[in-house]
Amino acid sequence: MAAVRISSRSGLPSLLLYLGIGIALGQDGIFDVKFDNAELTQVFGYAALVVILAEGGLGAKWKEVRPVLPAAAVISTVGVGISVGITAAAAHYLVGLDWRQALIIGAVVSSTDAAAVFSVLRRVPLPPRITGVLEAESGFNDAPVVIMVVALSAVGPVEHWYILVAEIAMELAIGAAIGIAVGWLGSLGLRHVALPASGLYPIAVMAIAVSAYAAGAMAHGSGFLAVYLAAMILGNSKLPHWPATRGFADGLGWLAQIGMFVLLGLLVTPHDLVDDFWPAIVVGLVLTMVARPLSVFLSLAPFRLPAREKVLMSWAGLRGAVPIVLATIPMVSGVEGSTRIFNIVFVLVIVYTLIQGPTLPWVANKLNIADDPSEAADLGIESAPLERLRGHLLSVAIPTKSKMHGVEVGELRLPAGAAVTLVVREGTSFVPSPATVLRRGDELLVVATDPVRDRAEERLRAVGEGGKLAGWLGTGRSPAAGAPGMAGPHGGSAIPRAMKLAKKLGGASASANGSGSKSANGSGSGTKTSP
């Protein structure tokens, strides 16, 4: 945990710190542990990558990804191809590698790493368009890169480029179809079948996501694309006990990254890196200053994005553990010079992450790219099913920038069958009246019957974005346009606390929605609460 705190304060992705731990434990390190099992490292790396992609997909917000999905798809395929070609040419002509080795290196380092990018970007709020492209790209580009590296590392002559492109397209299509199907079926089942314990929901969600990978791989498709798409669908499906699920996935993702980084550090032999240091610097320089910018500008040319946003996306192409894991594929396959490929990739990732990671926030500030402070923040809504009562208990957290601040409970205009039954404000709970004014930081307990649950949540989100007149005067998003499941993770303590308070209050929920109630707060006063 100390490594996490150090990385967050320094701006360095935690990748480097955990790799350093592995190097310190391994050969030439403090404990001089001998470890050279590339096959075990690859298997563990694949497993960790599945978990990391699942966690990334669960956290992807569809309302941010949907508008930029075509751009992300193009940069993840066409952009990867451009980057591979330019980087491979540099490795061949400037470093002297043969074409197979050069193409393998070009493919390996063309994959960006979501964990590395967003561990740095958390400190810099960016417009949803940029974060959407970067997030979707990092989730999508692993799939074609893995297919390419496996094909180039196979025994025998390398296939013609058009055959390789056709195989990549076919595997991506199969993986996408399976991922969408598994994610949709999984979300449908979890929303309509109540599990016996709330703690089973996080396990079930991760199991469904991993099943998507297995199904995709067995069907000779891209399992990595399948798991990411399945997780994205699950993450945007308004599943019960979502904050607990999100926290569980986040913890698993950290555990997978830590284990993978330490194992990769153990695999490397530091004294072997000396001879490949400068070749790695040369290849990395071409990748960072030529290949990545050209791939971004050329592939995104049809989308007319501002040039400064393309510059930031070019600099945000951080490499993490994924390229190092992919560099073990030629080692397992016995490709000639595979050890040198691994060493070059290892040095390249370390050096250029050290350069790009800490400077990425500075570049974003210099380009004057920041999120619009006036944009309303999304509500944090947690849902717990009330199976026997055929209803749902919604815990709504009002963030600082929400336009729900200053809105009266009666002005929410929730559909019949939904009511605000409890408000938690600064540690104090009270039953609201229709005249109670909501404030920033309030937590609301909303009870909704099963038929109106979705409409109630959509209305709450619309008011949060457009205020009390949302949907009437064109302000904010209309309820029908509300993208489902877009709430970010929120602390899971509101519902249990509110449920206990609701039980103590007995029948208070019935009077909360009555027209004759005057108790706007715990003291019984009927006056409005000042915003």
Short mmCIF file of C-alpha atoms in Angstrom, two decimals:
data_model
loop_
_atom_site.label_atom_id
_atom_site.label_comp_id
_atom_site.label_asym_id
_atom_site.label_seq_id
_atom_site.Cartn_x
_atom_site.Cartn_y
_atom_site.Cartn_z
CA MET A 1 0.00 0.00 0.00
CA ALA A 2 2.98 2.27 0.53
CA ALA A 3 3.78 1.85 -3.16
CA VAL A 4 0.28 3.07 -4.06
CA ARG A 5 0.67 6.19 -1.90
CA ILE A 6 4.11 6.96 -3.33
CA SER A 7 2.88 6.57 -6.91
CA SER A 8 -0.14 8.83 -6.33
CA ARG A 9 2.01 11.57 -4.80
CA SER A 10 4.81 11.38 -7.36
CA GLY A 11 2.65 11.00 -10.46
CA LEU A 12 4.43 7.78 -11.41
CA PRO A 13 2.32 4.77 -12.36
CA SER A 14 2.56 2.11 -9.67
CA LEU A 15 3.83 -0.23 -12.39
CA LEU A 16 7.36 1.04 -11.92
CA LEU A 17 7.34 0.58 -8.16
CA TYR A 18 6.11 -3.01 -8.31
CA LEU A 19 8.52 -3.82 -11.10
CA GLY A 20 11.25 -2.41 -8.89
CA ILE A 21 10.17 -4.73 -6.08
CA GLY A 22 10.40 -7.69 -8.44
CA ILE A 23 13.84 -6.64 -9.67
CA ALA A 24 15.06 -6.21 -6.10
CA LEU A 25 13.90 -9.73 -5.28
CA GLY A 26 15.30 -11.32 -8.44
CA GLN A 27 18.67 -11.89 -10.05
CA ASP A 28 21.24 -9.18 -9.34
CA GLY A 29 18.88 -7.98 -6.59
CA ILE A 30 18.99 -8.10 -2.82
CA PHE A 31 17.70 -11.67 -2.48
CA ASP A 32 19.09 -12.97 -5.82
CA VAL A 33 16.08 -15.20 -6.53
CA LYS A 34 16.63 -17.22 -9.72
CA PHE A 35 13.50 -17.18 -11.86
CA ASP A 36 13.44 -17.72 -15.63
CA ASN A 37 10.09 -19.40 -16.30
CA ALA A 38 8.74 -17.31 -19.17
CA GLU A 39 5.85 -19.71 -19.78
CA LEU A 40 4.53 -19.36 -16.22
CA THR A 41 4.93 -15.60 -16.46
CA GLN A 42 2.93 -15.54 -19.69
CA VAL A 43 0.10 -17.65 -18.22
CA PHE A 44 -0.11 -15.52 -15.10
CA GLY A 45 0.14 -12.37 -17.22
CA TYR A 46 -2.76 -13.47 -19.39
CA ALA A 47 -4.88 -14.22 -16.32
CA ALA A 48 -4.01 -10.86 -14.78
CA LEU A 49 -4.76 -9.09 -18.05
CA VAL A 50 -8.23 -10.66 -18.14
CA VAL A 51 -8.94 -9.32 -14.65
CA ILE A 52 -7.53 -5.88 -15.49
CA LEU A 53 -9.62 -5.64 -18.67
CA ALA A 54 -12.72 -6.75 -16.78
CA GLU A 55 -12.12 -4.08 -14.13
CA GLY A 56 -11.56 -1.47 -16.82
CA GLY A 57 -14.73 -2.45 -18.66
CA LEU A 58 -16.81 -2.33 -15.48
CA GLY A 59 -15.60 1.21 -14.84
CA ALA A 60 -16.16 2.46 -18.41
CA LYS A 61 -19.07 4.90 -18.64
CA TRP A 62 -21.16 4.24 -21.72
CA LYS A 63 -22.25 7.88 -21.98
CA GLU A 64 -18.57 8.84 -22.41
CA VAL A 65 -17.57 5.90 -24.62
CA ARG A 66 -20.61 5.88 -26.94
CA PRO A 67 -19.93 9.21 -28.74
CA VAL A 68 -16.28 8.35 -29.33
CA LEU A 69 -16.70 4.64 -30.08
CA PRO A 70 -15.95 4.98 -33.83
CA ALA A 71 -12.83 7.04 -33.11
CA ALA A 72 -11.64 4.55 -30.48
CA ALA A 73 -12.26 1.62 -32.84
CA VAL A 74 -10.26 3.25 -35.64
CA ILE A 75 -7.31 4.26 -33.46
CA SER A 76 -7.28 0.74 -31.94
CA THR A 77 -7.01 -0.92 -35.36
CA VAL A 78 -5.80 1.43 -38.08
CA GLY A 79 -3.77 3.43 -35.57
CA VAL A 80 -2.15 0.27 -34.24
CA GLY A 81 -1.22 -0.76 -37.80
CA ILE A 82 0.42 2.61 -38.48
CA SER A 83 2.33 2.46 -35.20
CA VAL A 84 3.51 -1.09 -35.84
CA GLY A 85 4.80 -0.25 -39.32
CA ILE A 86 6.76 2.86 -38.29
CA THR A 87 8.21 1.30 -35.13
CA ALA A 88 9.18 -1.90 -36.94
CA ALA A 89 10.96 0.10 -39.64
CA ALA A 90 12.95 1.93 -36.97
CA ALA A 91 13.86 -1.33 -35.22
CA HIS A 92 15.00 -2.84 -38.52
CA TYR A 93 16.93 0.06 -40.07
CA LEU A 94 18.23 1.84 -36.98
CA VAL A 95 18.81 -1.07 -34.57
CA GLY A 96 19.56 -3.84 -37.08
CA LEU A 97 16.91 -6.40 -36.09
CA ASP A 98 15.55 -8.73 -38.74
CA TRP A 99 12.02 -8.06 -39.95
CA ARG A 100 10.33 -10.71 -37.81
CA GLN A 101 11.93 -9.38 -34.63
CA ALA A 102 11.27 -5.79 -35.67
CA LEU A 103 7.59 -6.47 -36.39
CA ILE A 104 7.19 -8.28 -33.07
CA ILE A 105 8.65 -5.31 -31.19
CA GLY A 106 6.48 -2.91 -33.19
CA ALA A 107 3.36 -4.90 -32.34
CA VAL A 108 4.24 -5.39 -28.68
CA VAL A 109 4.84 -1.73 -27.87
CA SER A 110 1.83 -0.47 -29.84
CA SER A 111 -0.55 -1.49 -27.05
CA THR A 112 -1.37 1.21 -24.50
CA ASP A 113 -2.08 0.39 -20.87
CA ALA A 114 -5.25 1.65 -19.19
CA ALA A 115 -3.90 1.23 -15.68
CA ALA A 116 -0.80 3.31 -16.45
CA VAL A 117 -2.74 6.06 -18.24
CA PHE A 118 -5.50 6.58 -15.72
CA SER A 119 -3.33 6.31 -12.64
CA VAL A 120 -1.80 9.57 -13.90
CA LEU A 121 -4.92 11.17 -15.40
CA ARG A 122 -6.89 10.84 -12.14
CA ARG A 123 -5.14 14.02 -11.00
CA VAL A 124 -6.17 15.97 -14.12
CA PRO A 125 -9.90 16.26 -14.93
CA LEU A 126 -10.30 15.96 -18.69
CA PRO A 127 -13.31 16.34 -20.99
CA PRO A 128 -15.30 13.10 -21.39
CA ARG A 129 -14.40 12.98 -25.10
CA ILE A 130 -10.70 12.54 -24.36
CA THR A 131 -11.08 10.14 -21.46
CA GLY A 132 -13.58 8.13 -23.50
CA VAL A 133 -11.19 7.72 -26.43
CA LEU A 134 -8.20 6.87 -24.24
CA GLU A 135 -10.16 4.42 -22.10
CA ALA A 136 -11.81 2.63 -25.01
CA GLU A 137 -8.54 2.54 -26.95
CA SER A 138 -6.66 0.94 -24.08
CA GLY A 139 -9.41 -1.67 -23.74
CA PHE A 140 -9.73 -2.41 -27.46
CA ASN A 141 -6.15 -2.35 -28.75
CA ASP A 142 -4.94 -5.29 -26.64
CA ALA A 143 -6.99 -7.69 -28.76
CA PRO A 144 -5.50 -7.01 -32.24
CA VAL A 145 -2.01 -6.67 -30.79
CA VAL A 146 -2.17 -10.06 -29.07
CA ILE A 147 -3.37 -11.71 -32.29
CA MET A 148 -0.58 -10.04 -34.25
CA VAL A 149 2.18 -11.00 -31.79
CA VAL A 150 1.02 -14.63 -31.61
CA ALA A 151 0.91 -14.86 -35.43
CA LEU A 152 4.38 -13.32 -35.81
CA SER A 153 5.81 -15.62 -33.12
CA ALA A 154 4.46 -18.82 -34.69
CA VAL A 155 6.88 -21.39 -36.04
CA GLY A 156 7.36 -21.20 -39.80
CA PRO A 157 7.16 -18.37 -42.29
CA VAL A 158 5.12 -15.28 -41.50
CA GLU A 159 1.78 -15.18 -43.31
CA HIS A 160 1.04 -12.58 -45.95
CA TRP A 161 -0.18 -9.33 -44.48
CA TYR A 162 -3.64 -9.56 -46.02
CA ILE A 163 -4.18 -13.03 -44.54
CA LEU A 164 -3.08 -11.73 -41.15
CA VAL A 165 -5.45 -8.75 -41.43
CA ALA A 166 -8.34 -11.06 -42.35
CA GLU A 167 -7.61 -13.32 -39.35
CA ILE A 168 -7.47 -10.33 -37.02
CA ALA A 169 -10.79 -9.02 -38.35
CA MET A 170 -12.46 -12.42 -37.99
CA GLU A 171 -11.21 -12.98 -34.43
CA LEU A 172 -12.24 -9.48 -33.39
CA ALA A 173 -15.72 -9.98 -34.84
CA ILE A 174 -16.16 -13.31 -33.04
CA GLY A 175 -14.86 -11.88 -29.78
CA ALA A 176 -17.12 -8.82 -30.03
CA ALA A 177 -20.21 -10.92 -30.72
CA ILE A 178 -19.52 -13.27 -27.83
CA GLY A 179 -18.68 -10.45 -25.43
CA ILE A 180 -21.88 -8.58 -26.22
CA ALA A 181 -23.98 -11.75 -25.92
CA VAL A 182 -22.44 -12.87 -22.63
CA GLY A 183 -22.65 -9.39 -21.14
CA TRP A 184 -26.29 -8.93 -22.13
CA LEU A 185 -27.37 -12.38 -20.90
CA GLY A 186 -25.40 -11.94 -17.68
CA SER A 187 -26.89 -8.54 -16.91
CA LEU A 188 -30.38 -9.85 -17.69
CA GLY A 189 -29.93 -12.73 -15.29
CA LEU A 190 -28.46 -10.67 -12.46
CA ARG A 191 -31.25 -8.10 -12.68
CA HIS A 192 -34.06 -10.65 -12.57
CA VAL A 193 -32.65 -13.41 -10.34
CA ALA A 194 -32.08 -12.35 -6.73
CA LEU A 195 -29.01 -14.05 -5.25
CA PRO A 196 -29.22 -15.31 -1.64
CA ALA A 197 -26.50 -12.93 -0.40
CA SER A 198 -25.37 -9.49 -1.52
CA GLY A 199 -21.73 -10.60 -1.38
CA LEU A 200 -22.38 -13.00 -4.26
CA TYR A 201 -23.08 -10.21 -6.76
CA PRO A 202 -19.43 -9.08 -7.14
CA ILE A 203 -18.29 -12.67 -7.57
CA ALA A 204 -21.03 -13.35 -10.11
CA VAL A 205 -20.17 -10.27 -12.15
CA MET A 206 -16.46 -11.15 -12.35
CA ALA A 207 -17.31 -14.78 -13.13
CA ILE A 208 -19.50 -13.71 -16.06
CA ALA A 209 -16.76 -11.44 -17.39
CA VAL A 210 -14.14 -14.19 -17.18
CA SER A 211 -16.58 -16.61 -18.82
CA ALA A 212 -16.74 -14.23 -21.78
CA TYR A 213 -12.98 -14.56 -22.20
CA ALA A 214 -13.17 -18.35 -22.05
CA ALA A 215 -16.04 -18.49 -24.54
CA GLY A 216 -14.27 -16.15 -26.93
CA ALA A 217 -11.01 -18.10 -26.79
CA MET A 218 -12.78 -21.45 -27.29
CA ALA A 219 -14.58 -20.05 -30.35
CA HIS A 220 -11.21 -18.97 -31.83
CA GLY A 221 -12.10 -15.34 -31.29
CA SER A 222 -10.51 -12.56 -29.28
CA GLY A 223 -11.10 -13.41 -25.64
CA PHE A 224 -9.62 -10.09 -24.53
CA LEU A 225 -12.11 -8.09 -26.56
CA ALA A 226 -14.92 -10.36 -25.34
CA VAL A 227 -14.13 -9.83 -21.66
CA TYR A 228 -13.85 -6.05 -22.06
CA LEU A 229 -17.15 -5.71 -23.91
CA ALA A 230 -18.96 -8.07 -21.56
CA ALA A 231 -17.66 -6.13 -18.55
CA MET A 232 -18.66 -2.82 -20.13
CA ILE A 233 -22.23 -4.04 -20.65
CA LEU A 234 -22.39 -5.36 -17.09
CA GLY A 235 -21.00 -2.12 -15.72
CA ASN A 236 -23.69 -0.06 -17.43
CA SER A 237 -26.69 -2.25 -16.60
CA LYS A 238 -27.72 -0.85 -13.20
CA LEU A 239 -26.99 -4.08 -11.36
CA PRO A 240 -27.89 -4.50 -7.68
CA HIS A 241 -25.23 -3.68 -5.07
CA TRP A 242 -23.14 -1.96 -7.69
CA PRO A 243 -20.72 0.00 -5.42
CA ALA A 244 -19.73 -3.23 -3.67
CA THR A 245 -19.20 -4.91 -7.04
CA ARG A 246 -17.12 -2.00 -8.31
CA GLY A 247 -14.97 -1.99 -5.18
CA PHE A 248 -14.44 -5.75 -5.41
CA ALA A 249 -13.38 -5.51 -9.06
CA ASP A 250 -11.05 -2.61 -8.30
CA GLY A 251 -9.37 -4.62 -5.53
CA LEU A 252 -8.96 -7.64 -7.82
CA GLY A 253 -7.49 -5.40 -10.50
CA TRP A 254 -4.90 -4.02 -8.09
CA LEU A 255 -4.05 -7.53 -6.90
CA ALA A 256 -3.60 -8.75 -10.47
CA GLN A 257 -1.39 -5.79 -11.38
CA ILE A 258 0.79 -6.19 -8.30
CA GLY A 259 1.32 -9.90 -8.89
CA MET A 260 2.00 -9.44 -12.59
CA PHE A 261 4.45 -6.56 -12.13
CA VAL A 262 6.43 -8.33 -9.42
CA LEU A 263 6.64 -11.50 -11.51
CA LEU A 264 7.85 -9.55 -14.54
CA GLY A 265 10.50 -7.90 -12.38
CA LEU A 266 11.65 -11.33 -11.24
CA LEU A 267 11.92 -12.55 -14.83
CA VAL A 268 14.30 -9.84 -16.00
CA THR A 269 18.05 -10.03 -15.48
CA PRO A 270 19.31 -6.45 -14.93
CA HIS A 271 22.89 -6.97 -16.13
CA ASP A 272 21.56 -8.25 -19.48
CA LEU A 273 19.79 -4.95 -20.07
CA VAL A 274 22.98 -2.92 -20.48
CA ASP A 275 23.67 -3.99 -24.07
CA ASP A 276 20.09 -3.30 -25.13
CA PHE A 277 19.70 0.05 -23.39
CA TRP A 278 20.47 2.34 -26.32
CA PRO A 279 18.54 0.27 -28.91
CA ALA A 280 15.53 0.55 -26.60
CA ILE A 281 16.02 4.32 -26.32
CA VAL A 282 16.14 4.67 -30.12
CA VAL A 283 13.05 2.53 -30.72
CA GLY A 284 11.19 4.28 -27.92
CA LEU A 285 12.09 7.71 -29.25
CA VAL A 286 10.68 6.86 -32.69
CA LEU A 287 7.60 5.31 -31.09
CA THR A 288 6.91 8.29 -28.83
CA MET A 289 7.79 11.18 -31.13
CA VAL A 290 6.86 9.77 -34.56
CA ALA A 291 4.81 6.56 -34.56
CA ARG A 292 2.31 7.41 -31.83
CA PRO A 293 1.58 10.99 -33.01
CA LEU A 294 1.20 9.89 -36.64
CA SER A 295 -1.08 7.01 -35.68
CA VAL A 296 -3.27 9.38 -33.66
CA PHE A 297 -3.43 12.20 -36.21
CA LEU A 298 -3.93 9.96 -39.26
CA SER A 299 -6.47 7.59 -37.75
CA LEU A 300 -8.48 10.40 -36.13
CA ALA A 301 -8.35 12.72 -39.18
CA PRO A 302 -11.96 11.93 -40.24
CA PHE A 303 -13.32 12.88 -36.80
CA ARG A 304 -12.19 16.53 -36.79
CA LEU A 305 -10.99 16.61 -33.22
CA PRO A 306 -9.03 19.70 -32.11
CA ALA A 307 -5.29 19.43 -32.74
CA ARG A 308 -4.43 20.06 -29.08
CA GLU A 309 -6.57 17.11 -28.03
CA LYS A 310 -4.73 14.90 -30.52
CA VAL A 311 -1.42 16.13 -29.11
CA LEU A 312 -2.50 15.11 -25.61
CA MET A 313 -3.69 11.71 -26.84
CA SER A 314 -0.34 11.24 -28.54
CA TRP A 315 1.54 11.92 -25.32
CA ALA A 316 -0.92 9.84 -23.28
CA GLY A 317 0.01 6.60 -25.04
CA LEU A 318 1.62 5.13 -21.93
CA ARG A 319 2.96 1.60 -22.01
CA GLY A 320 2.53 -0.59 -18.96
CA ALA A 321 2.79 -4.23 -18.05
CA VAL A 322 0.86 -5.41 -21.14
CA PRO A 323 3.78 -4.92 -23.60
CA ILE A 324 6.14 -6.71 -21.21
CA VAL A 325 3.72 -9.63 -20.90
CA LEU A 326 3.36 -9.78 -24.68
CA ALA A 327 7.14 -9.82 -24.99
CA THR A 328 7.12 -13.24 -23.29
CA ILE A 329 5.14 -14.76 -26.20
CA PRO A 330 8.15 -14.98 -28.57
CA MET A 331 10.24 -16.33 -25.66
CA VAL A 332 7.78 -19.19 -25.09
CA SER A 333 7.53 -19.80 -28.86
CA GLY A 334 11.31 -20.00 -29.19
CA VAL A 335 11.71 -17.11 -31.63
CA GLU A 336 15.34 -16.35 -32.38
CA GLY A 337 16.51 -13.30 -30.44
CA SER A 338 13.45 -13.36 -28.19
CA THR A 339 15.51 -12.54 -25.09
CA ARG A 340 16.77 -9.39 -26.76
CA ILE A 341 13.20 -8.48 -27.74
CA PHE A 342 12.12 -8.83 -24.11
CA ASN A 343 15.03 -6.71 -22.85
CA ILE A 344 14.40 -3.92 -25.37
CA VAL A 345 10.69 -3.81 -24.52
CA PHE A 346 11.43 -3.84 -20.78
CA VAL A 347 13.87 -0.91 -20.96
CA LEU A 348 11.60 1.02 -23.34
CA VAL A 349 8.59 0.72 -21.02
CA ILE A 350 10.57 1.74 -17.93
CA VAL A 351 12.35 4.75 -19.44
CA TYR A 352 9.46 6.27 -21.34
CA THR A 353 6.95 5.70 -18.55
CA LEU A 354 9.35 7.61 -16.29
CA ILE A 355 9.32 10.44 -18.82
CA GLN A 356 5.68 10.49 -19.90
CA GLY A 357 3.95 9.64 -16.63
CA PRO A 358 4.99 12.62 -14.48
CA THR A 359 4.80 15.09 -17.40
CA LEU A 360 1.32 14.11 -18.63
CA PRO A 361 -0.57 16.43 -16.22
CA TRP A 362 1.82 19.24 -17.12
CA VAL A 363 1.18 18.71 -20.85
CA ALA A 364 -2.59 18.74 -20.26
CA ASN A 365 -2.34 22.01 -18.34
CA LYS A 366 -0.12 23.62 -20.98
CA LEU A 367 -2.60 22.65 -23.68
CA ASN A 368 -5.41 24.18 -21.56
CA ILE A 369 -7.35 20.95 -21.67
CA ALA A 370 -9.50 20.55 -18.58
CA ASP A 371 -13.00 19.49 -17.78
CA ASP A 372 -15.72 22.14 -17.87
CA PRO A 373 -16.24 23.17 -14.23
CA SER A 374 -19.84 24.14 -14.96
CA GLU A 375 -20.79 20.69 -16.15
CA ALA A 376 -23.11 18.94 -13.70
CA ALA A 377 -21.69 15.90 -11.98
CA ASP A 378 -23.50 12.60 -12.29
CA LEU A 379 -25.41 11.25 -9.31
CA GLY A 380 -24.13 8.26 -7.39
CA ILE A 381 -27.07 5.84 -7.20
CA GLU A 382 -26.91 2.47 -5.48
CA SER A 383 -29.75 -0.02 -5.87
CA ALA A 384 -30.69 -2.86 -3.53
CA PRO A 385 -33.52 -5.18 -4.61
CA LEU A 386 -36.42 -5.77 -2.23
CA GLU A 387 -37.40 -9.16 -3.59
CA ARG A 388 -40.38 -9.97 -1.38
CA LEU A 389 -41.80 -6.43 -1.69
CA ARG A 390 -41.29 -6.32 -5.50
CA GLY A 391 -39.45 -3.04 -5.20
CA HIS A 392 -36.06 -1.35 -5.06
CA LEU A 393 -34.29 0.80 -2.52
CA LEU A 394 -32.26 3.54 -4.21
CA SER A 395 -29.54 5.41 -2.33
CA VAL A 396 -28.86 8.68 -4.14
CA ALA A 397 -25.76 10.75 -3.36
CA ILE A 398 -25.89 14.41 -4.49
CA PRO A 399 -22.36 15.46 -5.58
CA THR A 400 -20.93 18.97 -5.34
CA LYS A 401 -21.66 20.01 -8.93
CA SER A 402 -25.13 18.45 -9.19
CA LYS A 403 -27.95 20.75 -10.25
CA MET A 404 -30.23 18.93 -7.83
CA HIS A 405 -28.92 21.37 -5.22
CA GLY A 406 -31.73 23.78 -4.37
CA VAL A 407 -34.49 21.57 -5.77
CA GLU A 408 -37.44 20.77 -3.52
CA VAL A 409 -38.42 17.14 -3.03
CA GLY A 410 -41.82 17.80 -4.63
CA GLU A 411 -40.11 19.32 -7.66
CA LEU A 412 -38.36 16.02 -8.42
CA ARG A 413 -41.66 14.87 -9.94
CA LEU A 414 -40.92 11.20 -9.44
CA PRO A 415 -43.33 8.77 -11.10
CA ALA A 416 -46.20 7.32 -9.11
CA GLY A 417 -44.85 4.37 -7.17
CA ALA A 418 -41.60 6.12 -6.17
CA ALA A 419 -41.02 8.38 -3.15
CA VAL A 420 -38.16 9.99 -1.22
CA THR A 421 -38.53 8.43 2.23
CA LEU A 422 -35.39 9.61 4.03
CA VAL A 423 -32.71 12.29 3.74
CA VAL A 424 -29.29 11.99 5.37
CA ARG A 425 -27.64 15.41 5.82
CA GLU A 426 -24.37 15.96 7.69
CA GLY A 427 -24.83 12.77 9.69
CA THR A 428 -28.45 13.56 10.61
CA SER A 429 -31.40 11.67 9.11
CA PHE A 430 -34.94 13.02 8.74
CA VAL A 431 -38.13 12.30 6.84
CA PRO A 432 -38.60 15.01 4.17
CA SER A 433 -41.75 16.80 3.12
CA PRO A 434 -42.48 17.92 -0.44
CA ALA A 435 -41.12 21.37 0.51
CA THR A 436 -37.75 20.10 1.77
CA VAL A 437 -34.92 21.71 -0.22
CA LEU A 438 -32.12 19.34 -1.21
CA ARG A 439 -28.48 20.29 -0.72
CA ARG A 440 -25.10 19.25 -1.99
CA GLY A 441 -23.81 16.26 -0.08
CA ASP A 442 -27.27 14.97 0.83
CA GLU A 443 -27.99 11.26 0.57
CA LEU A 444 -31.55 10.32 -0.33
CA LEU A 445 -33.32 7.05 0.29
CA VAL A 446 -35.82 6.50 -2.53
CA VAL A 447 -38.21 3.55 -2.55
CA ALA A 448 -39.54 2.57 -5.99
CA THR A 449 -41.76 -0.26 -7.11
CA ASP A 450 -40.31 -2.62 -9.67
CA PRO A 451 -42.25 -1.27 -12.71
CA VAL A 452 -41.15 2.35 -12.18
CA ARG A 453 -37.60 1.80 -10.89
CA ASP A 454 -35.92 2.68 -14.22
CA ARG A 455 -38.12 5.74 -14.78
CA ALA A 456 -37.42 6.98 -11.26
CA GLU A 457 -33.67 6.66 -11.71
CA GLU A 458 -33.75 8.34 -15.12
CA ARG A 459 -35.77 11.24 -13.65
CA LEU A 460 -33.30 11.66 -10.79
CA ARG A 461 -30.39 11.79 -13.23
CA ALA A 462 -32.20 14.29 -15.45
CA VAL A 463 -32.80 16.63 -12.50
CA GLY A 464 -29.20 16.18 -11.41
CA GLU A 465 -28.00 17.39 -14.82
CA GLY A 466 -30.67 19.96 -15.73
CA GLY A 467 -32.27 21.10 -12.49
CA LYS A 468 -35.96 21.23 -11.60
CA LEU A 469 -37.04 22.13 -15.17
CA ALA A 470 -35.17 19.27 -16.82
CA GLY A 471 -37.21 17.81 -19.65
CA TRP A 472 -39.58 20.80 -19.83
CA LEU A 473 -37.52 23.71 -21.09
CA GLY A 474 -34.76 21.71 -22.78
CA THR A 475 -32.42 22.03 -19.81
CA GLY A 476 -30.49 18.92 -18.98
CA ARG A 477 -31.06 15.48 -20.39
CA SER A 478 -34.58 14.20 -20.82
CA PRO A 479 -35.41 11.06 -18.89
CA ALA A 480 -35.66 9.00 -22.04
CA ALA A 481 -32.15 9.93 -23.05
CA GLY A 482 -30.58 8.96 -19.78
CA ALA A 483 -27.88 6.41 -20.33
CA PRO A 484 -28.39 3.53 -17.94
CA GLY A 485 -25.95 2.64 -15.30
CA MET A 486 -23.71 5.65 -15.57
CA ALA A 487 -23.18 6.29 -11.89
CA GLY A 488 -19.62 6.18 -10.74
CA PRO A 489 -18.73 4.17 -7.63
CA HIS A 490 -20.05 5.51 -4.37
CA GLY A 491 -19.58 4.42 -0.82
CA GLY A 492 -21.75 1.44 -0.02
CA SER A 493 -22.65 2.48 3.53
CA ALA A 494 -25.68 4.65 2.69
CA ILE A 495 -28.20 1.89 2.08
CA PRO A 496 -27.52 -0.21 5.18
CA ARG A 497 -27.53 2.92 7.36
CA ALA A 498 -30.69 4.26 5.75
CA MET A 499 -32.46 0.91 6.00
CA LYS A 500 -31.79 0.74 9.73
CA LEU A 501 -33.08 4.27 10.18
CA ALA A 502 -36.16 3.51 8.07
CA LYS A 503 -36.94 0.49 10.25
CA LYS A 504 -36.68 2.63 13.37
CA LEU A 505 -39.01 5.20 11.90
CA GLY A 506 -41.62 2.52 11.16
CA GLY A 507 -44.29 3.88 8.89
CA ALA A 508 -42.57 7.17 8.21
CA SER A 509 -42.23 6.38 4.51
CA ALA A 510 -45.98 6.52 4.09
CA SER A 511 -46.18 10.08 5.41
CA ALA A 512 -43.11 11.25 3.48
CA ASN A 513 -45.10 11.42 0.29
CA GLY A 514 -48.35 12.64 1.80
CA SER A 515 -49.64 16.04 0.81
CA GLY A 516 -50.53 17.00 4.39
CA SER A 517 -47.07 16.36 5.91
CA LYS A 518 -45.28 19.41 7.30
CA SER A 519 -42.24 17.82 8.93
CA ALA A 520 -39.35 18.90 6.73
CA ASN A 521 -36.65 17.96 9.22
CA GLY A 522 -36.05 16.18 12.46
CA SER A 523 -37.32 19.05 14.59
CA GLY A 524 -40.75 19.08 13.02
CA SER A 525 -40.38 22.45 11.33
CA GLY A 526 -42.33 22.97 8.13
CA THR A 527 -40.10 25.71 6.75
CA LYS A 528 -37.85 25.29 3.75
CA THR A 529 -34.24 24.40 4.27
CA SER A 530 -31.95 27.08 2.86
CA PRO A 531 -29.61 25.87 0.12
#
